[in-house]
Coordinates of C-alpha atoms and ligand atoms in Angstrom, one line a residue:
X865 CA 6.2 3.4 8.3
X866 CA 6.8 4.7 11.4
X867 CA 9.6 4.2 14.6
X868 CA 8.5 1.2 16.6
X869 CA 8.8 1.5 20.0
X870 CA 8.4 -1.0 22.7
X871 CA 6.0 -0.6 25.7
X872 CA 5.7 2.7 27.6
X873 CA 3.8 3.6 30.6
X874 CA 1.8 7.0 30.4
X875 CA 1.7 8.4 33.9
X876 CA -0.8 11.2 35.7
X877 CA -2.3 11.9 32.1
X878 CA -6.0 13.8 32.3
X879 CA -8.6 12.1 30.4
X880 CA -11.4 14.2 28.3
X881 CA -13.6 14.1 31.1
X882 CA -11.0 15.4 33.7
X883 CA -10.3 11.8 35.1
X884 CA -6.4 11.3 35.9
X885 CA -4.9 7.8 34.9
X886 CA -1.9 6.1 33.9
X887 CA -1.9 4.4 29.9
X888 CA 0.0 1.6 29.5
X889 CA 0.7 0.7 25.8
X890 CA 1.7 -2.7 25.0
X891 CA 2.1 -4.8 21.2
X892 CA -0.3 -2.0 19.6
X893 CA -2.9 -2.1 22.8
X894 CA -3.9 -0.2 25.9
X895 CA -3.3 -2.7 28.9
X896 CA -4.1 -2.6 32.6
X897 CA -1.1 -0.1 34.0
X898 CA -1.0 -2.4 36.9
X899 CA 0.5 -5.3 34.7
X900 CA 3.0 -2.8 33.4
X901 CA 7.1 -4.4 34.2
X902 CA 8.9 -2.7 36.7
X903 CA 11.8 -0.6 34.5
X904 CA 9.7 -0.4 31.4
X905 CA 9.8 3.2 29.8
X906 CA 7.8 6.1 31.3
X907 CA 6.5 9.4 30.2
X908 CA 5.5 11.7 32.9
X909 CA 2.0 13.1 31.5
X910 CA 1.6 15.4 34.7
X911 CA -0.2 18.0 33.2
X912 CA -1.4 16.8 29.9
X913 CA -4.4 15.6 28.1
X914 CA -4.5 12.2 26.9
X915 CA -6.9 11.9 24.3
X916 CA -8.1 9.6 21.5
X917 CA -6.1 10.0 17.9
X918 CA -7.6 12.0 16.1
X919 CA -10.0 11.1 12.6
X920 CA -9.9 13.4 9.6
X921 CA -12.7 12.7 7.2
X922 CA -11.7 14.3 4.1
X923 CA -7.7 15.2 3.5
X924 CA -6.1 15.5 0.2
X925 CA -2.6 13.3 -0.2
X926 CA -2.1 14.2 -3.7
X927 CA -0.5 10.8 -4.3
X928 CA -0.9 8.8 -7.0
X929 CA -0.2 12.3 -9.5
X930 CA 0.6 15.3 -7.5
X931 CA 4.0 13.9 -5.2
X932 CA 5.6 17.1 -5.5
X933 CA 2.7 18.7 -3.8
X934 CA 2.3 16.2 -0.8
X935 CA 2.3 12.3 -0.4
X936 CA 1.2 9.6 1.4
X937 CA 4.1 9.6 3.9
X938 CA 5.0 13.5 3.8
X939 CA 1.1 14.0 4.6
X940 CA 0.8 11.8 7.2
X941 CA 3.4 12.7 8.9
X942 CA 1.7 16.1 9.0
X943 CA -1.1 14.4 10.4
X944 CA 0.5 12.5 13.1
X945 CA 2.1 16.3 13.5
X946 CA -1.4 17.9 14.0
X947 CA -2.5 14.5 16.6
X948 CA -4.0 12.6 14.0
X949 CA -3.9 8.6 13.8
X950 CA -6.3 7.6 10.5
X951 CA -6.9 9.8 7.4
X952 CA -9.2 9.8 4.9
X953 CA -7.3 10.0 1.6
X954 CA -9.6 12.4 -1.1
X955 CA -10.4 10.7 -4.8
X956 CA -9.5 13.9 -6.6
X957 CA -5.8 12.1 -7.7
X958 CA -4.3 11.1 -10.6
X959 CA -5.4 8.7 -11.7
X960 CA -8.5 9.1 -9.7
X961 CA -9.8 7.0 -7.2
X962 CA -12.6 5.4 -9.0
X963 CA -12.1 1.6 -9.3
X964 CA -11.1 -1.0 -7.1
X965 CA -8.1 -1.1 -8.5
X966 CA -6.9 2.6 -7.8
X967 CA -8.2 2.1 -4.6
X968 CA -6.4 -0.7 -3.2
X969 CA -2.6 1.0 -4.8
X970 CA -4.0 3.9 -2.4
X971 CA -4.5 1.5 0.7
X972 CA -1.1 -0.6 0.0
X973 CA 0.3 3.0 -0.3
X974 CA -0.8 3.9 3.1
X975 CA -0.1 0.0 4.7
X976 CA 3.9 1.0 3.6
X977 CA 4.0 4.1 4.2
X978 CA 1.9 5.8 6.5
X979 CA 2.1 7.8 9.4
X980 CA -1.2 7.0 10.4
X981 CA -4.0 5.1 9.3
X982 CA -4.8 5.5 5.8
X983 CA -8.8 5.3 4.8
X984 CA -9.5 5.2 1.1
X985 CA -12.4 7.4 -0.6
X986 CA -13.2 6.0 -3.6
X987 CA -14.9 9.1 -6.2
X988 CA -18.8 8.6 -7.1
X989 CA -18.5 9.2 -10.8
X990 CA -16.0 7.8 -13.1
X991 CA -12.9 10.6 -13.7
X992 CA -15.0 12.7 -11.3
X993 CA -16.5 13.5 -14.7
X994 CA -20.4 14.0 -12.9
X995 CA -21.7 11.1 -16.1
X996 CA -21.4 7.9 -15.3
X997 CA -20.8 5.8 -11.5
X998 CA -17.5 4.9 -10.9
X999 CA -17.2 1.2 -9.6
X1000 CA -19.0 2.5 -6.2
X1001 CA -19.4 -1.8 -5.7
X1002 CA -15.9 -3.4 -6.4
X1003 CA -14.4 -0.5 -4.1
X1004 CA -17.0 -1.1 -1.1
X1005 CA -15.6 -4.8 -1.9
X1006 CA -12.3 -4.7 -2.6
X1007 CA -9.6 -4.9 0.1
X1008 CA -9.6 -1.0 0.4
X1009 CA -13.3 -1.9 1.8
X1010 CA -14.1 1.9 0.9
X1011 CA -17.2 3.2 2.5
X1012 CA -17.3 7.1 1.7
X1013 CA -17.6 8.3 -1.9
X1014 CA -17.2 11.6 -3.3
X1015 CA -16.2 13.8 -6.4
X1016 CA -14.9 16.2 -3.8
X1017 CA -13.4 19.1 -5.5
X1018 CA -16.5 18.6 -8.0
X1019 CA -20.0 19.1 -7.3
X1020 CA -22.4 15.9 -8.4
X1021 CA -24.5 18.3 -10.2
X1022 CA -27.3 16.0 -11.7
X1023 CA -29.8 14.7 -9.7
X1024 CA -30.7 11.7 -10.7
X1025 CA -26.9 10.2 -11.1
X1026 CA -27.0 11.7 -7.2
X1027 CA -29.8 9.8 -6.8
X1028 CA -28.8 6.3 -8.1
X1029 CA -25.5 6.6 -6.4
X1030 CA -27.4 7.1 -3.0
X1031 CA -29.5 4.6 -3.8
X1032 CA -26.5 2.0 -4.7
X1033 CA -24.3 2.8 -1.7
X1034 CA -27.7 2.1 0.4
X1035 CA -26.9 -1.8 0.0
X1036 CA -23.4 -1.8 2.1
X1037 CA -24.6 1.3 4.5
X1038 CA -22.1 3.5 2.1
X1039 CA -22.1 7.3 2.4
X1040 CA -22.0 10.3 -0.2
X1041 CA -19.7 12.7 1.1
X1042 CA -20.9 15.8 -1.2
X1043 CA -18.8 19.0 -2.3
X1044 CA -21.8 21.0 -2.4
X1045 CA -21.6 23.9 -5.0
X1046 CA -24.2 25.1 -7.5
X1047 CA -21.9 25.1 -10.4
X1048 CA -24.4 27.2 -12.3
X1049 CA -24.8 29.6 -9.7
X1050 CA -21.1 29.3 -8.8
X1051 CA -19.6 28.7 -12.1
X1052 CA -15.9 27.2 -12.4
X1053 CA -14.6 31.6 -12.3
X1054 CA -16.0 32.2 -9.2
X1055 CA -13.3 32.2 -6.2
X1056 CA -14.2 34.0 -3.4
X1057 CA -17.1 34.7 -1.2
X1058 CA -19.9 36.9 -3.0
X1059 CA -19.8 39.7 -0.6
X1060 CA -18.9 44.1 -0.1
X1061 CA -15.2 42.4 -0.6
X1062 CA -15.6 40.6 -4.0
X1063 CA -17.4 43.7 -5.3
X1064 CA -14.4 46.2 -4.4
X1065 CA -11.5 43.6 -5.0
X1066 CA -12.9 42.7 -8.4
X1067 CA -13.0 39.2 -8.2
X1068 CA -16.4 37.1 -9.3
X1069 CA -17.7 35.7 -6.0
X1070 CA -20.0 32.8 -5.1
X1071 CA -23.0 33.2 -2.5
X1072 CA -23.8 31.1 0.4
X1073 CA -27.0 29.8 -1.3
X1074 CA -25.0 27.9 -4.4
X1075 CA -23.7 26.1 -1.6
X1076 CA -27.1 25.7 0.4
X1077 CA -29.2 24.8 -2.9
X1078 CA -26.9 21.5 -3.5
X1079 CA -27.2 20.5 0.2
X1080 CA -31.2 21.1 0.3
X1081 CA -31.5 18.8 -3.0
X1082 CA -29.0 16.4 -1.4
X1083 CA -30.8 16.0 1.9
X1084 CA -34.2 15.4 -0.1
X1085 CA -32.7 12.7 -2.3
X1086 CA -31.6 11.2 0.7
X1087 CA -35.0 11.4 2.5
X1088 CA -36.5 9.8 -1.3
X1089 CA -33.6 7.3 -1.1
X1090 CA -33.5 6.0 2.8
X1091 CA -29.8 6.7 2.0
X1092 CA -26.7 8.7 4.1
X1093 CA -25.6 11.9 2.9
X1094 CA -22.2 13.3 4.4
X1095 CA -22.0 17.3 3.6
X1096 CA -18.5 18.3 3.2
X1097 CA -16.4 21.2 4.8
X1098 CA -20.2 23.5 5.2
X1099 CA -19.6 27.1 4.5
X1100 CA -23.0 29.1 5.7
X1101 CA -25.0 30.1 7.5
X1102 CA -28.3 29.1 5.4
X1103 CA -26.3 25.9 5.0
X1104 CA -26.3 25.2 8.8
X1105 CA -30.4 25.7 9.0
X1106 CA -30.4 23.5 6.2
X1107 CA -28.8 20.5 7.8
X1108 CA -30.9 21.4 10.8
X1109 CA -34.7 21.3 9.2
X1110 CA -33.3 17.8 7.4
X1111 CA -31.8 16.4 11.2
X1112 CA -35.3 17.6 12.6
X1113 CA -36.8 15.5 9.6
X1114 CA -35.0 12.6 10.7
X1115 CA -32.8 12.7 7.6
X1116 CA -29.4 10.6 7.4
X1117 CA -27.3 13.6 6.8
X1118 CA -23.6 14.5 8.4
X1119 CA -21.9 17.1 7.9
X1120 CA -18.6 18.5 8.8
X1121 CA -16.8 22.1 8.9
X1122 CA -13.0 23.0 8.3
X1123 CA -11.0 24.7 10.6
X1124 CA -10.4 28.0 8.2
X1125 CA -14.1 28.5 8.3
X1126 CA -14.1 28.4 11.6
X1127 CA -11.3 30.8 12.1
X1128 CA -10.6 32.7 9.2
X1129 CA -13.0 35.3 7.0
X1130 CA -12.8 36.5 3.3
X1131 CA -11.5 39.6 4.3
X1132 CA -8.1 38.3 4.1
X1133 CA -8.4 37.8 0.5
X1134 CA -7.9 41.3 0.4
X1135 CA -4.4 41.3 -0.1
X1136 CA -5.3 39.0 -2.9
X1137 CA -2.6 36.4 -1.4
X1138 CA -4.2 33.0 -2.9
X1139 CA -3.2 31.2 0.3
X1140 CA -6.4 32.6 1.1
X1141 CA -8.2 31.4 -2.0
X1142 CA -10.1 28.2 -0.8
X1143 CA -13.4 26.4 -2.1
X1144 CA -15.8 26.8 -0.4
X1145 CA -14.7 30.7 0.2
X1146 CA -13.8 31.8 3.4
X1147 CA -16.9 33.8 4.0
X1148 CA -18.0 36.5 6.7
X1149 CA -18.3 36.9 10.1
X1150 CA -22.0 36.4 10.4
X1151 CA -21.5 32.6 9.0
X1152 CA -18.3 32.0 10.7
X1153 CA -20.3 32.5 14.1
X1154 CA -23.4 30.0 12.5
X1155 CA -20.8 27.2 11.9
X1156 CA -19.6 27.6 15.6
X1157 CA -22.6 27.7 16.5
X1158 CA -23.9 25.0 14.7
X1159 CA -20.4 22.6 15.6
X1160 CA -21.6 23.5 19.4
X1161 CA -25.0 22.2 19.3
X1162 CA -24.2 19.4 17.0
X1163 CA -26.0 20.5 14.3
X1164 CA -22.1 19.9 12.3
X1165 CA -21.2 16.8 13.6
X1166 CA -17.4 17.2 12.8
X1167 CA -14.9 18.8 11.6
X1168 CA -12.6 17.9 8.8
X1169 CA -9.3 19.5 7.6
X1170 CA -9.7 19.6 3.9
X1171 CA -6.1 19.7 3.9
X1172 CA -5.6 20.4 0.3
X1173 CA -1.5 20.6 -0.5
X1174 CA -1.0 22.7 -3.6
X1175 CA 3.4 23.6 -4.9
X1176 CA 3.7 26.5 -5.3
X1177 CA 3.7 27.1 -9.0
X1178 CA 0.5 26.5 -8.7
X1179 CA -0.1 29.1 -6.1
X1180 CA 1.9 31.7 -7.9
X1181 CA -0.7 32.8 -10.3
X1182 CA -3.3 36.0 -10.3
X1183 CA -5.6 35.4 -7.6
X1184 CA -8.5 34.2 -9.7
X1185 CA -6.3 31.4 -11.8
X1186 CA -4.3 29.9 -9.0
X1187 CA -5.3 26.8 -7.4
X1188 CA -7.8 26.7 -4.8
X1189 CA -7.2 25.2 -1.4
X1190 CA -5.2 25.0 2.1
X1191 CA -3.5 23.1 4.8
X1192 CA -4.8 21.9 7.7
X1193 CA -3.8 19.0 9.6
X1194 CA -1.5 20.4 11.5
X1195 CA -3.4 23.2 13.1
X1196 CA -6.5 21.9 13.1
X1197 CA -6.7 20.9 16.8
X1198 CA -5.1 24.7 17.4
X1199 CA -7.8 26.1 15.7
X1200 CA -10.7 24.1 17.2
X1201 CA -9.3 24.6 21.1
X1202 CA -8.7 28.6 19.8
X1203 CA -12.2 29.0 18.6
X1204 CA -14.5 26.3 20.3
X1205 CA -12.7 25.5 23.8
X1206 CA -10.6 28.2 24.7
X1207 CA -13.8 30.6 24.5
X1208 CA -15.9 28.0 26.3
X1209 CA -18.2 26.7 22.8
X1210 CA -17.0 23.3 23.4
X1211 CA -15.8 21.0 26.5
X1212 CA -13.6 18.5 26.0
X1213 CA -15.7 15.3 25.9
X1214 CA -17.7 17.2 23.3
X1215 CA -14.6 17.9 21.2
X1216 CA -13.5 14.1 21.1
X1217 CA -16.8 13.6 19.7
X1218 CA -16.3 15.8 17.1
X1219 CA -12.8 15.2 16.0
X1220 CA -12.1 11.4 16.6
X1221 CA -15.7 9.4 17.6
X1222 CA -18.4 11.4 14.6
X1223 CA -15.2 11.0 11.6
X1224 CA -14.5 7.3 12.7
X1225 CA -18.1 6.4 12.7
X1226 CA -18.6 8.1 9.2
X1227 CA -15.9 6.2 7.9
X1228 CA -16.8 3.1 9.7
X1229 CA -13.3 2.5 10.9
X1230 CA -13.4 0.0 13.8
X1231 CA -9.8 0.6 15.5
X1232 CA -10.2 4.3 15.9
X1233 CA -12.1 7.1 18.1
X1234 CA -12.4 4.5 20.7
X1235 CA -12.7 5.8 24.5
X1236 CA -9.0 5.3 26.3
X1237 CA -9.2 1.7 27.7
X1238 CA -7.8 -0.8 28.5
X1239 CA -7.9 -3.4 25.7
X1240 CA -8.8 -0.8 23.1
X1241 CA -6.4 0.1 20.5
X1242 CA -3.4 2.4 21.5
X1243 CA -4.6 5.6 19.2
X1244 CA -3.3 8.2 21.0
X1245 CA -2.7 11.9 21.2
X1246 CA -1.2 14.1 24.0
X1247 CA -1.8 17.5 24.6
X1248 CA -0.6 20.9 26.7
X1249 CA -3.7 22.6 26.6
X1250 CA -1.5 25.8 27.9
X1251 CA 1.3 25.8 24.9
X1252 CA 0.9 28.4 22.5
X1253 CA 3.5 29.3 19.4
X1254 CA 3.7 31.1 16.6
X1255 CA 3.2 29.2 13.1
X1256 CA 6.2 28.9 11.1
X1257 CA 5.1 28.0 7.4
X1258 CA 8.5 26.5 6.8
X1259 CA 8.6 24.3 9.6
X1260 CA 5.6 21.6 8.5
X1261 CA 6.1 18.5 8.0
X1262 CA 3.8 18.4 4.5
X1263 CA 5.8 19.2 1.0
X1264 CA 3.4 22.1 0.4
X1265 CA 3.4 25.4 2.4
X1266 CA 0.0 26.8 1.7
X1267 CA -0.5 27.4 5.6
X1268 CA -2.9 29.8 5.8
X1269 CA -1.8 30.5 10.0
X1270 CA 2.1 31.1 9.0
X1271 CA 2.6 34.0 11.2
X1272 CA -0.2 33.3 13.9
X1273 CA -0.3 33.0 17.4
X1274 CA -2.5 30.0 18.2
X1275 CA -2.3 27.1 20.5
X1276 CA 0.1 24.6 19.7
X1277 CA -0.9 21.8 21.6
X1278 CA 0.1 18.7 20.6
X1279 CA 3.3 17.1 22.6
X1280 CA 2.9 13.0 21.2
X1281 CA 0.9 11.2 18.7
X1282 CA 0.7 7.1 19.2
X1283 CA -1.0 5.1 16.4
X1284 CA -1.0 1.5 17.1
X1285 CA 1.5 1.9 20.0
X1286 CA 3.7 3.9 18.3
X1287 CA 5.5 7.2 18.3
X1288 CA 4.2 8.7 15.1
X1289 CA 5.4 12.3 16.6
X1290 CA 6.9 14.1 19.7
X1291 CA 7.5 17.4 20.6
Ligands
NCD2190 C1 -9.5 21.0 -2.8 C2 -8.2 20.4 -3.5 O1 -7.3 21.2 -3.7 O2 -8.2 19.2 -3.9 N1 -9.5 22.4 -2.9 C3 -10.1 23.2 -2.0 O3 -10.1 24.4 -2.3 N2 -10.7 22.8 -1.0 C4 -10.7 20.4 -3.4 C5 -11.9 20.6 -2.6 O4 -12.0 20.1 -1.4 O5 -12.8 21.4 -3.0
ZN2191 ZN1 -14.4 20.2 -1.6

């Protein structure tokens, strides 16, 4: 659901790799600019950076259940906001996302009503309950054709139901896209990073290795299982040299980071404002530099938003009760040129990779993170890499307003999304 637009001509826009070019988008496509019609509309690009739409692999709509919090349309529009063309709607809904069923009223949701392309996860275990599979099978299957599974929000804690969901998935190349926390190391209290700040503030804290455990386990079962595991928004630093030992291995393991943990540390928790309070934890600065590090060198092969919508009455609450989560989509390519490309991490080519090619292989979605050419798919995002602003909270385009940059001079970079041809968002 989104303005249609007829053809437009894209001219002296900067590709990734520094090449200029003109786009010319035509029914949906990218065509040869030459064949463009004298007098069609122009946009004069002098300046910008054309660059494929970008993929999130794991963002929370809140829809079926939780529509005063976010839905489909309000958080894709966020996306398209942020330079995003496909989504990858989170299972953690009410219901949830666990049969075919479910999963196809998300998709039709997102065919009516989207702002961008809507993927479906379906959840691994039935009500995320960590017991029994959920119907991993009819959802591959059904016209939702999901591919990623996961209890995100919940930790698959036993091993072997890990193991036979890897193993099932195996048959249509799924993935398990695992929330990796120790719940028993980490119990359901614990809501900040186990550090010198939980200990003063008073809160119960969770350490890097409840995270790292669950990956290590995960990364075996896969090696035991010949399966792909998918590690979700990774937190530490011992989780990083985890993911490395298993890729050295020759392991089938992705993982992905979130922008807060790139950019944001537990001390701000200290004001015990909960739009700080986030699972994983924001951590400290010693694992915020191994997750850059690590989304560098490829190690993390993506990142992912984890834009988790919450209203506020369920923010207003004592640190340790309120709910945990952030947005995300809309700063997320601010906070990746802030921290990766504005301090020379990351090129540009390399940040593609990482934001639209890596999340639209994982999700095995055929129309997106394609290179800009002509005959591919018109998935489109322009950027100023020179615009900065300061986030305004109020202004987002999601219901929620947990915006943990409201108040924060970052880039703000995006000038026009195009999904499909067309304007999903300008400046
Ligand atoms: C997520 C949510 O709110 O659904 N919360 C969060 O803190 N990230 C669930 C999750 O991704 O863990
Ligand atoms: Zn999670």
């Amino acid at each position: 659901m989104t303005t249609t637009s007829g053809p437009l001509l894209i001219t002296g826009a900067t590709l990734a790799d520094g090449t200029r070019t003109d786009l010319y988008l035509a029914e949906g496509r990218l065509a040869d600019p030459a064949s463009a019609p004298a007098g069609v509309e122009r946009l004069d690009a002098d300046g910008l950076l054309a660059l494929p739409g970008l993929v999130d692999p794991h963002t929370h709509l809140r829809q079926p259940g939780r529509e005063d919090a976010e839905t489909v349309a309000s958080g894709t529009a966020a996306a398209a906001r942020g330079g995003f063309t496909c989504v990858h709607a989170m299972a953690n809904t009410t219901p949830v996302t666990d049969t075919a069923e479910a999963a196809e009223y998300v998709a039709a949701l997102g065919e009516r009503e989207g702002h961008c392309e809507v993927r479906v996860v379906g959840a691994v275990t039935k009500g995320l309950d960590g017991e029994e599979l959920a119907e991993l099978g009819m959802m591959a299957d059904s016209a939702a054709g999901v591919r990623l599974f996961s209890d995100d929000g919940r930790c698959v804690g036993d091993s072997l139901l890990m193991r036979r969901a890897l193993t099932y998935v195996k048959a249509f190349d799924g993935v398990i896209a695992q929330h990796s926390q120790d719940v028993s190391l980490a119990g359901p209290g614990a809501c900040c990073h186990e550090s010198e700040w939980s200990g003063r503030l008073g809160l119960p804290g969770w350490p890097s290795q409840a995270e790292s455990i669950i990956i290590a386990r995960d990364v075996q079962l896969a090696e035991l299982t010949g399966s792909r595991i998918h590690v979700c928004h990774v937190s530490t630093a011992e989780g990083v040299d985890v993911i490395r030992w298993a890729k050295a291995r020759g392991i089938r393991v992705t993982a992905e980071v979130t922008p807060h943990h790139l950019l944001l540390d537990t001390s701000l928790v200290a004001g015990y404002d909960t739009t700080f309070k986030v699972n994983p934890p924001l951590r400290t600065s010693e694992h915020l530099e191994a997750v850059r590090e690590a989304l560098a060198d490829g190690t993390i092969d993506m990142v992912g938003t984890d834009h988790a919508p919450h209203a506020r009455q369920d923010k207003d609450h004592p640190f340790d009760v309120a709910l945990p989560g952030m947005l995300g989509l809309e700063q997320a390519l601010a906070v990746v040129m802030e921290v990766m490309v504005g301090t020379g991490r990351m090129d540009w080519p390399t940040l593609v990779e990482r934001m639209s090619t890596a999340p639209a292989r994982l999700g095995q979605v055929p129309g997106q993170g394609r290179p800009l050419a002509a005959g591919g798919p018109a998935n489109l995002v322009l950027v100023d890499p020179a615009a900065r602003a300061t986030v305004d909270a109020s202004a987002s385009r999601s219901r929620s307003r947990n915006n943990p940059y409201d108040g924060r001079d970052l880039p703000d970079p995006v000038v026009a999304t195009f999904w499909k041809g067309r304007r999903t968002y300008a400046r």
